[in-house]
mmCIF file of C-alpha atoms and ligand atoms in Angstrom:
data_model
loop_
_atom_site.group_PDB
_atom_site.id
_atom_site.type_symbol
_atom_site.label_atom_id
_atom_site.label_comp_id
_atom_site.label_asym_id
_atom_site.label_seq_id
_atom_site.Cartn_x
_atom_site.Cartn_y
_atom_site.Cartn_z
ATOM 1 C CA MET A 1 115.685 150.418 427.573
ATOM 2 C CA HIS A 2 113.370 150.889 430.507
ATOM 3 C CA ARG A 3 110.437 149.528 428.471
ATOM 4 C CA LEU A 4 112.516 146.574 427.318
ATOM 5 C CA ARG A 5 113.573 145.725 430.855
ATOM 6 C CA GLU A 6 110.028 146.000 432.171
ATOM 7 C CA HIS A 7 108.694 143.826 429.366
ATOM 8 C CA ALA A 8 111.390 141.200 429.914
ATOM 9 C CA CYS A 9 110.818 140.954 433.667
ATOM 10 C CA ALA A 10 107.034 140.857 433.327
ATOM 11 C CA ARG A 11 106.752 138.437 430.410
ATOM 12 C CA SER A 12 109.799 136.195 430.539
ATOM 13 C CA PRO A 13 110.044 133.787 433.494
ATOM 14 C CA PHE A 14 113.785 133.610 432.865
ATOM 15 C CA TYR A 15 114.296 137.361 433.230
ATOM 16 C CA GLY A 16 111.952 137.430 436.206
ATOM 17 C CA ARG A 17 114.620 135.366 437.988
ATOM 18 C CA PHE A 18 117.724 136.659 436.195
ATOM 19 C CA HIS A 19 117.003 140.314 436.963
ATOM 20 C CA LYS A 20 115.225 139.735 440.272
ATOM 21 C CA GLY A 21 115.808 142.643 442.634
ATOM 22 C CA LEU A 22 117.761 144.561 439.985
ATOM 23 C CA ALA A 23 114.953 146.679 438.570
ATOM 24 C CA ASP A 24 116.502 149.898 439.866
ATOM 25 C CA ARG A 25 120.084 149.083 438.965
ATOM 26 C CA PRO A 26 121.812 150.691 435.976
ATOM 27 C CA LEU A 27 122.404 148.616 432.864
ATOM 28 C CA ASP A 28 126.094 148.012 433.580
ATOM 29 C CA GLU A 29 125.241 146.288 436.855
ATOM 30 C CA LEU A 30 122.988 143.694 435.238
ATOM 31 C CA PRO A 31 124.326 140.173 434.663
ATOM 32 C CA VAL A 32 125.730 139.215 431.266
ATOM 33 C CA LEU A 33 123.638 136.933 429.075
ATOM 34 C CA THR A 34 125.379 134.330 426.913
ATOM 35 C CA LYS A 35 124.164 132.362 423.918
ATOM 36 C CA GLU A 36 124.487 129.187 425.987
ATOM 37 C CA MET A 37 122.081 130.636 428.564
ATOM 38 C CA VAL A 38 119.605 131.626 425.852
ATOM 39 C CA MET A 39 119.647 128.118 424.408
ATOM 40 C CA GLU A 40 119.531 126.302 427.744
ATOM 41 C CA ASP A 41 116.571 128.273 429.060
ATOM 42 C CA PHE A 42 114.959 129.026 425.719
ATOM 43 C CA ASP A 43 111.375 128.088 426.621
ATOM 44 C CA LYS A 44 111.450 130.236 429.764
ATOM 45 C CA LEU A 45 113.261 133.113 428.108
ATOM 46 C CA VAL A 46 110.839 133.707 425.240
ATOM 47 C CA THR A 47 108.006 136.015 426.170
ATOM 48 C CA ASP A 48 105.422 134.038 424.184
ATOM 49 C CA PRO A 49 104.652 130.896 426.214
ATOM 50 C CA THR A 50 103.408 129.085 423.118
ATOM 51 C CA VAL A 51 106.879 129.167 421.558
ATOM 52 C CA ARG A 52 108.909 126.046 422.333
ATOM 53 C CA LEU A 53 112.479 125.314 421.337
ATOM 54 C CA GLU A 54 111.603 121.935 419.853
ATOM 55 C CA ASP A 55 108.983 123.546 417.609
ATOM 56 C CA VAL A 56 111.432 126.259 416.570
ATOM 57 C CA GLU A 57 114.041 123.620 415.701
ATOM 58 C CA ALA A 58 111.510 121.562 413.779
ATOM 59 C CA HIS A 59 110.373 124.650 411.872
ATOM 60 C CA LEU A 60 113.961 125.614 411.073
ATOM 61 C CA ALA A 61 114.545 122.216 409.500
ATOM 62 C CA THR A 62 111.634 122.764 407.102
ATOM 63 C CA LEU A 63 112.836 126.135 405.751
ATOM 64 C CA SER A 64 113.321 126.034 402.036
ATOM 65 C CA GLY A 65 114.222 129.595 401.152
ATOM 66 C CA GLY A 66 110.762 131.160 401.126
ATOM 67 C CA ASP A 67 109.308 133.596 403.624
ATOM 68 C CA GLU A 68 107.997 130.875 405.958
ATOM 69 C CA LEU A 69 106.558 131.826 409.341
ATOM 70 C CA LEU A 70 106.472 129.823 412.565
ATOM 71 C CA GLY A 71 102.901 129.652 413.826
ATOM 72 C CA GLY A 72 101.908 132.154 411.154
ATOM 73 C CA ARG A 73 103.798 134.867 413.051
ATOM 74 C CA TYR A 74 107.530 134.460 413.656
ATOM 75 C CA ARG A 75 110.530 134.525 411.364
ATOM 76 C CA VAL A 76 113.261 132.231 412.625
ATOM 77 C CA ALA A 77 116.993 132.218 411.909
ATOM 78 C CA SER A 78 119.989 130.469 413.350
ATOM 79 C CA THR A 79 123.563 131.561 413.948
ATOM 80 C CA SER A 80 126.114 129.445 412.129
ATOM 81 C CA GLY A 81 127.577 128.039 415.316
ATOM 82 C CA SER A 82 131.080 129.086 414.272
ATOM 83 C CA THR A 83 131.750 129.910 417.926
ATOM 84 C CA GLY A 84 130.229 126.963 419.703
ATOM 85 C CA ARG A 85 126.559 126.111 419.951
ATOM 86 C CA ARG A 86 124.097 127.350 417.354
ATOM 87 C CA GLY A 87 121.763 130.049 418.567
ATOM 88 C CA LEU A 88 118.136 130.228 417.439
ATOM 89 C CA PHE A 89 116.370 133.558 417.282
ATOM 90 C CA LEU A 90 112.932 134.678 416.213
ATOM 91 C CA TRP A 91 111.148 137.918 415.482
ATOM 92 C CA ASP A 92 107.500 138.923 415.335
ATOM 93 C CA PRO A 93 106.352 141.128 412.433
ATOM 94 C CA GLY A 94 107.118 144.376 414.274
ATOM 95 C CA GLU A 95 110.589 143.248 415.306
ATOM 96 C CA TRP A 96 111.264 141.956 411.815
ATOM 97 C CA ALA A 97 110.352 145.316 410.294
ATOM 98 C CA THR A 98 113.011 146.885 412.529
ATOM 99 C CA VAL A 99 115.536 144.231 411.481
ATOM 100 C CA LEU A 100 114.921 145.098 407.835
ATOM 101 C CA ALA A 101 115.056 148.830 408.543
ATOM 102 C CA SER A 102 118.357 148.458 410.373
ATOM 103 C CA TYR A 103 119.907 146.777 407.335
ATOM 104 C CA ASN A 104 118.450 149.385 405.052
ATOM 105 C CA ARG A 105 119.989 152.173 407.106
ATOM 106 C CA SER A 106 123.467 151.341 405.794
ATOM 107 C CA PHE A 107 122.249 151.897 402.231
ATOM 108 C CA ASP A 108 120.478 155.062 403.217
ATOM 109 C CA TRP A 109 123.533 156.557 404.923
ATOM 110 C CA ALA A 110 125.718 155.757 401.950
ATOM 111 C CA GLY A 111 123.296 157.626 399.731
ATOM 112 C CA VAL A 112 122.204 154.629 397.666
ATOM 113 C CA GLY A 113 118.627 155.802 397.345
ATOM 114 C CA ALA A 114 115.943 153.590 395.906
ATOM 115 C CA GLY A 115 112.345 154.421 395.381
ATOM 116 C CA LEU A 116 109.615 155.256 393.018
ATOM 117 C CA THR A 117 111.781 157.454 390.815
ATOM 118 C CA HIS A 118 114.695 155.166 390.135
ATOM 119 C CA ARG A 119 115.400 151.482 390.258
ATOM 120 C CA THR A 120 118.567 150.252 391.942
ATOM 121 C CA ARG A 121 120.084 146.969 390.871
ATOM 122 C CA MET A 122 121.596 145.167 393.822
ATOM 123 C CA ALA A 123 123.727 142.038 394.043
ATOM 124 C CA VAL A 124 124.192 140.283 397.374
ATOM 125 C CA VAL A 125 126.922 137.663 397.668
ATOM 126 C CA SER A 126 126.448 136.050 401.062
ATOM 127 C CA SER A 127 124.791 132.972 402.481
ATOM 128 C CA THR A 128 121.716 131.585 400.781
ATOM 129 C CA THR A 129 121.452 128.812 403.376
ATOM 130 C CA PRO A 130 117.734 128.996 404.261
ATOM 131 C CA TRP A 131 118.208 129.267 408.047
ATOM 132 C CA HIS A 132 120.727 132.105 407.708
ATOM 133 C CA GLN A 133 119.440 135.576 408.522
ATOM 134 C CA SER A 134 120.597 137.106 405.248
ATOM 135 C CA ALA A 135 118.571 134.499 403.356
ATOM 136 C CA ARG A 136 115.550 135.239 405.558
ATOM 137 C CA VAL A 137 115.930 138.941 404.858
ATOM 138 C CA GLY A 138 116.214 138.238 401.148
ATOM 139 C CA ALA A 139 113.092 136.085 401.184
ATOM 140 C CA SER A 140 110.975 138.737 402.836
ATOM 141 C CA VAL A 141 112.230 141.744 400.900
ATOM 142 C CA SER A 142 111.223 141.671 397.329
ATOM 143 C CA SER A 143 110.619 144.859 395.447
ATOM 144 C CA PRO A 144 110.435 145.673 391.749
ATOM 145 C CA TRP A 145 112.313 148.884 392.624
ATOM 146 C CA VAL A 146 115.340 147.011 393.869
ATOM 147 C CA PRO A 147 115.938 144.120 391.455
ATOM 148 C CA THR A 148 118.217 141.893 393.504
ATOM 149 C CA LEU A 149 120.537 139.086 392.487
ATOM 150 C CA ARG A 150 121.386 136.785 395.393
ATOM 151 C CA ILE A 151 124.425 134.587 395.044
ATOM 152 C CA ASP A 152 125.792 132.077 397.518
ATOM 153 C CA SER A 153 129.325 132.994 398.488
ATOM 154 C CA GLY A 154 130.165 129.297 398.667
ATOM 155 C CA ASP A 155 129.649 128.961 394.899
ATOM 156 C CA PRO A 156 132.700 128.658 392.627
ATOM 157 C CA LEU A 157 134.280 132.046 392.017
ATOM 158 C CA GLU A 158 134.084 131.767 388.204
ATOM 159 C CA SER A 159 130.354 131.251 388.440
ATOM 160 C CA ILE A 160 129.927 134.220 390.789
ATOM 161 C CA VAL A 161 131.968 136.416 388.444
ATOM 162 C CA GLU A 162 129.969 135.293 385.433
ATOM 163 C CA ARG A 163 126.602 136.040 387.046
ATOM 164 C CA LEU A 164 127.744 139.428 388.343
ATOM 165 C CA GLY A 165 129.049 140.278 384.883
ATOM 166 C CA GLY A 166 125.668 139.536 383.389
ATOM 167 C CA PHE A 167 123.738 141.432 386.030
ATOM 168 C CA GLN A 168 125.785 144.654 386.371
ATOM 169 C CA PRO A 169 124.748 145.709 389.877
ATOM 170 C CA ARG A 170 124.796 149.326 390.964
ATOM 171 C CA VAL A 171 125.088 148.160 394.580
ATOM 172 C CA LEU A 172 127.320 145.236 395.528
ATOM 173 C CA VAL A 173 126.932 143.700 398.991
ATOM 174 C CA ALA A 174 129.300 140.914 400.024
ATOM 175 C CA TYR A 175 131.151 139.333 402.886
ATOM 176 C CA ALA A 176 134.361 141.321 403.284
ATOM 177 C CA SER A 177 136.614 138.499 402.017
ATOM 178 C CA MET A 178 134.372 138.102 398.978
ATOM 179 C CA ALA A 179 134.374 141.845 398.246
ATOM 180 C CA HIS A 180 138.175 141.615 398.241
ATOM 181 C CA LEU A 181 138.202 138.561 395.949
ATOM 182 C CA LEU A 182 135.809 140.216 393.525
ATOM 183 C CA ALA A 183 137.968 143.359 393.498
ATOM 184 C CA GLU A 184 140.918 141.159 392.507
ATOM 185 C CA GLU A 185 138.820 139.623 389.722
ATOM 186 C CA GLN A 186 137.919 143.107 388.516
ATOM 187 C CA LEU A 187 141.547 144.286 388.619
ATOM 188 C CA ALA A 188 142.625 141.168 386.720
ATOM 189 C CA GLY A 189 140.073 141.964 384.014
ATOM 190 C CA ARG A 190 137.924 138.873 384.550
ATOM 191 C CA LEU A 191 135.049 140.807 386.117
ATOM 192 C CA ARG A 192 133.668 143.926 384.478
ATOM 193 C CA ASN A 193 131.324 145.594 386.945
ATOM 194 C CA SER A 194 131.004 149.251 387.796
ATOM 195 C CA PRO A 195 129.071 149.411 391.059
ATOM 196 C CA GLY A 196 128.618 152.832 392.600
ATOM 197 C CA PHE A 197 128.522 151.330 396.088
ATOM 198 C CA VAL A 198 130.305 148.352 397.628
ATOM 199 C CA PHE A 199 129.319 147.122 401.091
ATOM 200 C CA GLY A 200 131.364 144.611 403.076
ATOM 201 C CA SER A 201 130.077 142.898 406.178
ATOM 202 C CA SER A 202 130.131 139.923 408.528
ATOM 203 C CA GLU A 203 133.885 139.453 408.463
ATOM 204 C CA VAL A 204 136.962 141.510 409.262
ATOM 205 C CA PHE A 205 137.402 144.068 406.485
ATOM 206 C CA THR A 206 141.166 144.502 406.340
ATOM 207 C CA GLU A 207 142.865 147.693 405.166
ATOM 208 C CA GLN A 208 144.268 145.852 402.171
ATOM 209 C CA ALA A 209 140.858 144.539 401.185
ATOM 210 C CA LYS A 210 139.395 148.051 401.408
ATOM 211 C CA ARG A 211 142.265 149.466 399.365
ATOM 212 C CA ARG A 212 141.854 146.864 396.615
ATOM 213 C CA VAL A 213 138.107 147.513 396.423
ATOM 214 C CA GLU A 214 138.809 151.203 395.965
ATOM 215 C CA GLU A 215 141.437 150.463 393.311
ATOM 216 C CA ALA A 216 139.019 148.212 391.477
ATOM 217 C CA TRP A 217 135.973 150.450 391.431
ATOM 218 C CA GLY A 218 137.155 153.938 392.379
ATOM 219 C CA GLU A 219 134.937 154.117 395.429
ATOM 220 C CA LYS A 220 135.799 153.491 399.053
ATOM 221 C CA PRO A 221 133.803 150.495 400.309
ATOM 222 C CA LEU A 222 131.388 150.795 403.203
ATOM 223 C CA GLU A 223 131.817 148.520 406.194
ATOM 224 C CA VAL A 224 128.754 147.204 407.968
ATOM 225 C CA TYR A 225 128.717 145.525 411.381
ATOM 226 C CA ALA A 226 125.743 143.276 412.036
ATOM 227 C CA ALA A 227 124.847 140.037 413.774
ATOM 228 C CA THR A 228 121.936 137.650 413.609
ATOM 229 C CA GLU A 229 120.927 138.412 417.193
ATOM 230 C CA SER A 230 120.905 142.197 416.882
ATOM 231 C CA ALA A 231 120.626 142.837 413.125
ATOM 232 C CA GLY A 232 122.533 146.037 412.153
ATOM 233 C CA ILE A 233 124.853 147.304 414.905
ATOM 234 C CA ALA A 234 126.961 149.906 413.115
ATOM 235 C CA SER A 235 127.681 151.210 409.668
ATOM 236 C CA GLU A 236 129.982 153.590 407.855
ATOM 237 C CA CYS A 237 128.549 156.829 406.572
ATOM 238 C CA GLU A 238 129.615 158.613 403.401
ATOM 239 C CA GLN A 239 132.531 160.229 405.309
ATOM 240 C CA HIS A 240 134.312 156.909 405.917
ATOM 241 C CA GLN A 241 135.464 157.874 409.413
ATOM 242 C CA GLY A 242 134.707 154.531 411.043
ATOM 243 C CA MET A 243 131.302 153.048 411.752
ATOM 244 C CA HIS A 244 128.500 154.821 413.574
ATOM 245 C CA LEU A 245 126.784 152.659 416.171
ATOM 246 C CA PHE A 246 123.028 152.368 415.704
ATOM 247 C CA GLU A 247 122.505 153.649 419.233
ATOM 248 C CA ASP A 248 118.772 154.071 418.839
ATOM 249 C CA LEU A 249 118.381 150.341 418.142
ATOM 250 C CA VAL A 250 121.165 148.644 420.057
ATOM 251 C CA ILE A 251 123.196 149.682 423.096
ATOM 252 C CA THR A 252 126.703 148.376 422.461
ATOM 253 C CA GLU A 253 129.076 148.133 425.411
ATOM 254 C CA VAL A 254 132.677 147.495 424.363
ATOM 255 C CA VAL A 255 134.229 145.702 427.322
ATOM 256 C CA ASP A 256 137.269 143.789 428.546
ATOM 257 C CA GLU A 257 137.248 140.219 429.837
ATOM 258 C CA ASN A 258 135.811 141.418 433.159
ATOM 259 C CA ASN A 259 132.934 143.193 431.414
ATOM 260 C CA LYS A 260 134.392 146.632 432.178
ATOM 261 C CA PRO A 261 134.310 149.298 429.442
ATOM 262 C CA VAL A 262 137.591 149.803 427.556
ATOM 263 C CA PRO A 263 138.967 153.308 426.905
ATOM 264 C CA PRO A 264 138.594 154.881 423.442
ATOM 265 C CA GLY A 265 141.255 153.767 420.992
ATOM 266 C CA THR A 266 141.593 150.329 422.607
ATOM 267 C CA PHE A 267 140.258 147.037 421.276
ATOM 268 C CA GLY A 268 137.797 145.426 423.665
ATOM 269 C CA GLU A 269 137.644 141.743 424.372
ATOM 270 C CA LYS A 270 133.965 141.458 423.484
ATOM 271 C CA VAL A 271 130.780 143.474 423.178
ATOM 272 C CA LEU A 272 127.598 143.343 425.218
ATOM 273 C CA VAL A 273 124.550 144.274 423.200
ATOM 274 C CA THR A 274 121.182 145.338 424.484
ATOM 275 C CA VAL A 275 118.752 145.108 421.606
ATOM 276 C CA LEU A 276 116.219 147.819 422.367
ATOM 277 C CA PHE A 277 113.552 146.514 419.998
ATOM 278 C CA SER A 278 113.799 142.855 421.080
ATOM 279 C CA ARG A 279 110.603 141.649 422.707
ATOM 280 C CA THR A 280 110.064 137.991 421.746
ATOM 281 C CA ILE A 281 113.578 137.099 422.924
ATOM 282 C CA PRO A 282 114.684 140.056 425.032
ATOM 283 C CA LEU A 283 118.445 140.501 424.701
ATOM 284 C CA ILE A 284 119.914 142.554 427.539
ATOM 285 C CA ARG A 285 123.714 142.657 427.907
ATOM 286 C CA TYR A 286 124.035 139.759 425.478
ATOM 287 C CA GLU A 287 127.643 138.751 424.975
ATOM 288 C CA MET A 288 129.271 138.550 421.566
ATOM 289 C CA SER A 289 132.960 137.817 421.111
ATOM 290 C CA ASP A 290 133.728 140.604 418.610
ATOM 291 C CA SER A 291 136.803 142.673 419.390
ATOM 292 C CA VAL A 292 135.839 146.266 418.607
ATOM 293 C CA LYS A 293 137.701 149.567 419.052
ATOM 294 C CA PRO A 294 135.745 152.684 420.141
ATOM 295 C CA ALA A 295 137.042 155.746 418.293
ATOM 296 C CA THR A 296 139.266 158.247 420.081
ATOM 297 C CA SER A 297 137.286 161.025 418.474
ATOM 298 C CA PRO A 298 133.615 160.133 418.644
ATOM 299 C CA HIS A 299 132.564 162.847 416.228
ATOM 300 C CA CYS A 300 132.241 162.552 412.489
ATOM 301 C CA PRO A 301 132.012 165.480 410.066
ATOM 302 C CA CYS A 302 128.659 164.154 408.833
ATOM 303 C CA GLY A 303 127.050 165.409 412.060
ATOM 304 C CA ARG A 304 125.163 162.204 412.819
ATOM 305 C CA PRO A 305 124.682 161.915 416.572
ATOM 306 C CA PHE A 306 125.763 158.274 416.881
ATOM 307 C CA ALA A 307 129.154 157.367 418.409
ATOM 308 C CA VAL A 308 131.829 155.956 416.123
ATOM 309 C CA ILE A 309 133.828 152.746 416.379
ATOM 310 C CA GLU A 310 137.100 152.627 414.479
ATOM 311 C CA GLY A 311 137.105 148.998 413.557
ATOM 312 C CA ILE A 312 136.663 145.339 414.316
ATOM 313 C CA GLN A 313 139.738 143.128 414.453
ATOM 314 C CA GLY A 314 137.914 139.840 414.748
ATOM 315 C CA ARG A 315 136.599 137.693 417.510
ATOM 316 C CA ALA A 316 138.079 136.629 420.799
ATOM 317 C CA GLU A 317 138.502 133.194 419.203
ATOM 318 C CA ASP A 318 140.893 134.787 416.681
ATOM 319 C CA VAL A 319 143.398 135.653 419.389
ATOM 320 C CA LEU A 320 146.138 133.036 419.079
ATOM 321 C CA ARG A 321 148.222 131.905 422.030
ATOM 322 C CA PHE A 322 151.879 130.938 421.810
ATOM 323 C CA PRO A 323 154.458 129.884 424.365
ATOM 324 C CA ALA A 324 156.279 133.029 425.498
ATOM 325 C CA THR A 325 160.055 133.456 425.470
ATOM 326 C CA SER A 326 159.756 134.647 429.058
ATOM 327 C CA GLY A 327 157.768 131.573 430.104
ATOM 328 C CA GLY A 328 154.006 131.144 430.206
ATOM 329 C CA GLN A 329 151.925 132.180 427.234
ATOM 330 C CA VAL A 330 151.564 135.212 425.054
ATOM 331 C CA SER A 331 148.332 136.234 423.289
ATOM 332 C CA VAL A 332 148.659 137.598 419.782
ATOM 333 C CA GLN A 333 145.843 139.865 418.595
ATOM 334 C CA PRO A 334 144.394 139.483 415.073
ATOM 335 C CA ILE A 335 145.587 142.985 414.179
ATOM 336 C CA VAL A 336 149.211 141.758 414.405
ATOM 337 C CA PHE A 337 148.532 139.236 411.660
ATOM 338 C CA HIS A 338 146.620 141.787 409.593
ATOM 339 C CA ARG A 339 149.677 144.043 409.729
ATOM 340 C CA VAL A 340 151.896 141.359 408.189
ATOM 341 C CA MET A 341 149.374 139.903 405.772
ATOM 342 C CA ASP A 342 148.274 143.296 404.467
ATOM 343 C CA THR A 343 151.633 143.516 402.689
ATOM 344 C CA VAL A 344 151.017 140.305 400.751
ATOM 345 C CA PRO A 345 149.618 140.849 397.253
ATOM 346 C CA ALA A 346 147.073 138.049 397.591
ATOM 347 C CA GLY A 347 143.365 137.702 396.868
ATOM 348 C CA GLY A 348 142.841 135.845 400.099
ATOM 349 C CA TRP A 349 144.690 134.494 403.099
ATOM 350 C CA GLN A 350 144.147 132.430 406.177
ATOM 351 C CA ILE A 351 146.388 131.703 409.123
ATOM 352 C CA ALA A 352 145.776 128.390 410.830
ATOM 353 C CA GLN A 353 147.417 127.523 414.093
ATOM 354 C CA GLU A 354 148.069 123.777 414.207
ATOM 355 C CA PRO A 355 149.345 121.945 417.288
ATOM 356 C CA SER A 356 152.975 122.166 416.186
ATOM 357 C CA GLU A 357 153.080 124.722 413.382
ATOM 358 C CA LEU A 358 151.551 127.771 411.848
ATOM 359 C CA THR A 359 150.162 127.388 408.341
ATOM 360 C CA MET A 360 149.529 130.312 406.024
ATOM 361 C CA LEU A 361 147.160 129.674 403.163
ATOM 362 C CA LEU A 362 147.419 132.095 400.250
ATOM 363 C CA SER A 363 145.248 132.320 397.173
ATOM 364 C CA GLY A 364 145.523 134.465 394.084
ATOM 365 C CA VAL A 365 149.051 135.691 394.810
ATOM 366 C CA ARG A 366 150.313 138.283 392.335
ATOM 367 C CA GLU A 367 153.867 139.026 391.178
ATOM 368 C CA GLY A 368 156.680 140.384 393.277
ATOM 369 C CA PHE A 369 156.454 138.255 396.343
ATOM 370 C CA THR A 370 158.318 135.381 397.913
ATOM 371 C CA ASP A 371 157.201 132.978 400.622
ATOM 372 C CA ALA A 372 160.524 133.385 402.406
ATOM 373 C CA THR A 373 160.042 137.131 402.850
ATOM 374 C CA LEU A 374 156.579 136.580 404.296
ATOM 375 C CA ILE A 375 157.718 133.861 406.674
ATOM 376 C CA ASP A 376 160.528 136.139 407.756
ATOM 377 C CA SER A 377 158.329 139.132 408.495
ATOM 378 C CA LEU A 378 155.788 136.982 410.334
ATOM 379 C CA ARG A 379 158.547 135.453 412.476
ATOM 380 C CA GLN A 380 159.863 138.922 413.265
ATOM 381 C CA GLU A 381 156.426 140.246 414.187
ATOM 382 C CA LEU A 382 155.643 137.268 416.439
ATOM 383 C CA GLY A 383 159.116 137.495 417.974
ATOM 384 C CA ALA A 384 158.487 141.152 418.781
ATOM 385 C CA GLN A 385 155.336 140.043 420.598
ATOM 386 C CA GLY A 386 157.460 137.819 422.815
ATOM 387 C CA ALA A 387 156.309 134.563 421.279
ATOM 388 C CA ILE A 388 158.377 131.447 420.691
ATOM 389 C CA VAL A 389 157.669 131.116 416.995
ATOM 390 C CA PRO A 390 156.649 127.642 415.794
ATOM 391 C CA PRO A 391 157.599 126.351 412.339
ATOM 392 C CA VAL A 392 155.797 128.423 409.707
ATOM 393 C CA LYS A 393 154.588 126.939 406.426
ATOM 394 C CA VAL A 394 153.106 128.660 403.408
ATOM 395 C CA ARG A 395 150.645 126.795 401.185
ATOM 396 C CA HIS A 396 149.344 128.214 397.934
ATOM 397 C CA VAL A 397 145.766 127.129 397.330
ATOM 398 C CA PRO A 398 143.257 127.921 394.572
ATOM 399 C CA ASN A 399 140.705 129.137 397.145
ATOM 400 C CA ILE A 400 140.596 129.807 400.853
ATOM 401 C CA PRO A 401 138.187 127.201 402.264
ATOM 402 C CA ARG A 402 134.804 128.636 403.181
ATOM 403 C CA THR A 403 132.564 127.708 406.086
ATOM 404 C CA THR A 404 129.045 126.301 405.706
ATOM 405 C CA VAL A 405 127.703 129.846 405.396
ATOM 406 C CA GLY A 406 130.365 130.859 402.883
ATOM 407 C CA LYS A 407 132.723 132.862 405.077
ATOM 408 C CA ALA A 408 136.489 132.675 404.804
ATOM 409 C CA PRO A 409 137.941 133.275 408.283
ATOM 410 C CA LEU A 410 141.325 135.010 408.344
ATOM 411 C CA ILE A 411 142.515 133.260 411.475
ATOM 412 C CA LYS A 412 141.788 129.771 412.709
ATOM 413 C CA ALA A 413 142.991 128.167 415.891
ATOM 414 C CA ARG A 414 143.048 124.398 415.680
ATOM 415 C CA VAL A 415 144.863 124.065 418.958
ATOM 416 C CA PRO A 416 142.586 123.059 421.828
ATOM 417 C CA GLY A 417 144.579 125.313 424.128
ATOM 418 C CA PRO A 418 143.407 127.051 427.273
ATOM 419 C CA ARG A 419 140.511 129.269 426.301
ATOM 420 C CA ARG A 420 138.630 132.031 427.886
ATOM 421 C CA LYS A 421 135.451 131.065 429.633
ATOM 422 C CA PRO A 422 132.791 130.909 426.915
HETATM 423 ZN ZN1 LIG B 501 129.513 160.071 409.828
#
């Protein structure tokens, strides 16, 4: 961290100002960096003065799925902009090697093993959009020892199922909602895969989704927490006791809205990440809106030294606000909705808060369930939170709509209500 801070202050005009006079202060006294600040001051923040935002943007627009480099040196990726402005990030070859290694660590911890003695067939169902980091990773990792099938999670489900059936992966990596959907396909007999390892990432991995994956393939899935900006942040080990933070690569502060650490066992409002290997774009106390819970017991029987987080309930944007029975407003955490929706035998769900109602989308609902029961339990749960419950509607849809990068958010607020400062 000391080396990172020195590098940032010496080589980035932005940090020279931002951290001026703070060289001796501990990390938790440094100012918080937001994506908006990175994008607004991009040219002054990068430590290579030849890198300019307009060139990065122009390069991004030319990506076509290969392993293209900016200026013969940098790999560029963009965040999807699902929470406001898109963020652009780039890595030199050394940083990129660490990015790849951080993703590989999840496989290593799970005991996947790949190498000269055995080949491991891997299927990745995520975004194949060329500017997305997972596509960039895919384009630069190509090994005969890990034959990999990459499928876009925005493709029609039947087509995904058909290709997976033909490929028979030993390792299946997917967005959490997709891992759940594929488990349902397996349990319904339409998919016949027998992966030894299932990894879910990039979205909230609900208890129900994990349970269905285990029912489908007899193995507990492994949850991975990663972001474009930081690459891998945390991952489950073979003990399934939560996710170990990659503390040697990223310092993760789980904080409340005032950037103060939250106690173990409590969901934070957001995380501040300090990416220890970042040099081209130094990220020090960079804010991400994920709501994460540090474990009450930081130790795991596996003996790994890294602290454990119990789970991720979503992003700050997933906290819905309702008028309160006692006046004012009440905030309802994502976990409240998970509790209700986990009882629904569905392949996918999404709760959308509209200006005057709450809509529940359900796909792939199995037997033994009525809309009325669900509406009732949701009303009760929201009532218990002190909310004035708006009209609730259930819509059965063939598929939960996916975003441009193929994710299926569980909770969507379409109400331009009062929001936290970005
Ligand atoms: Zn462990």
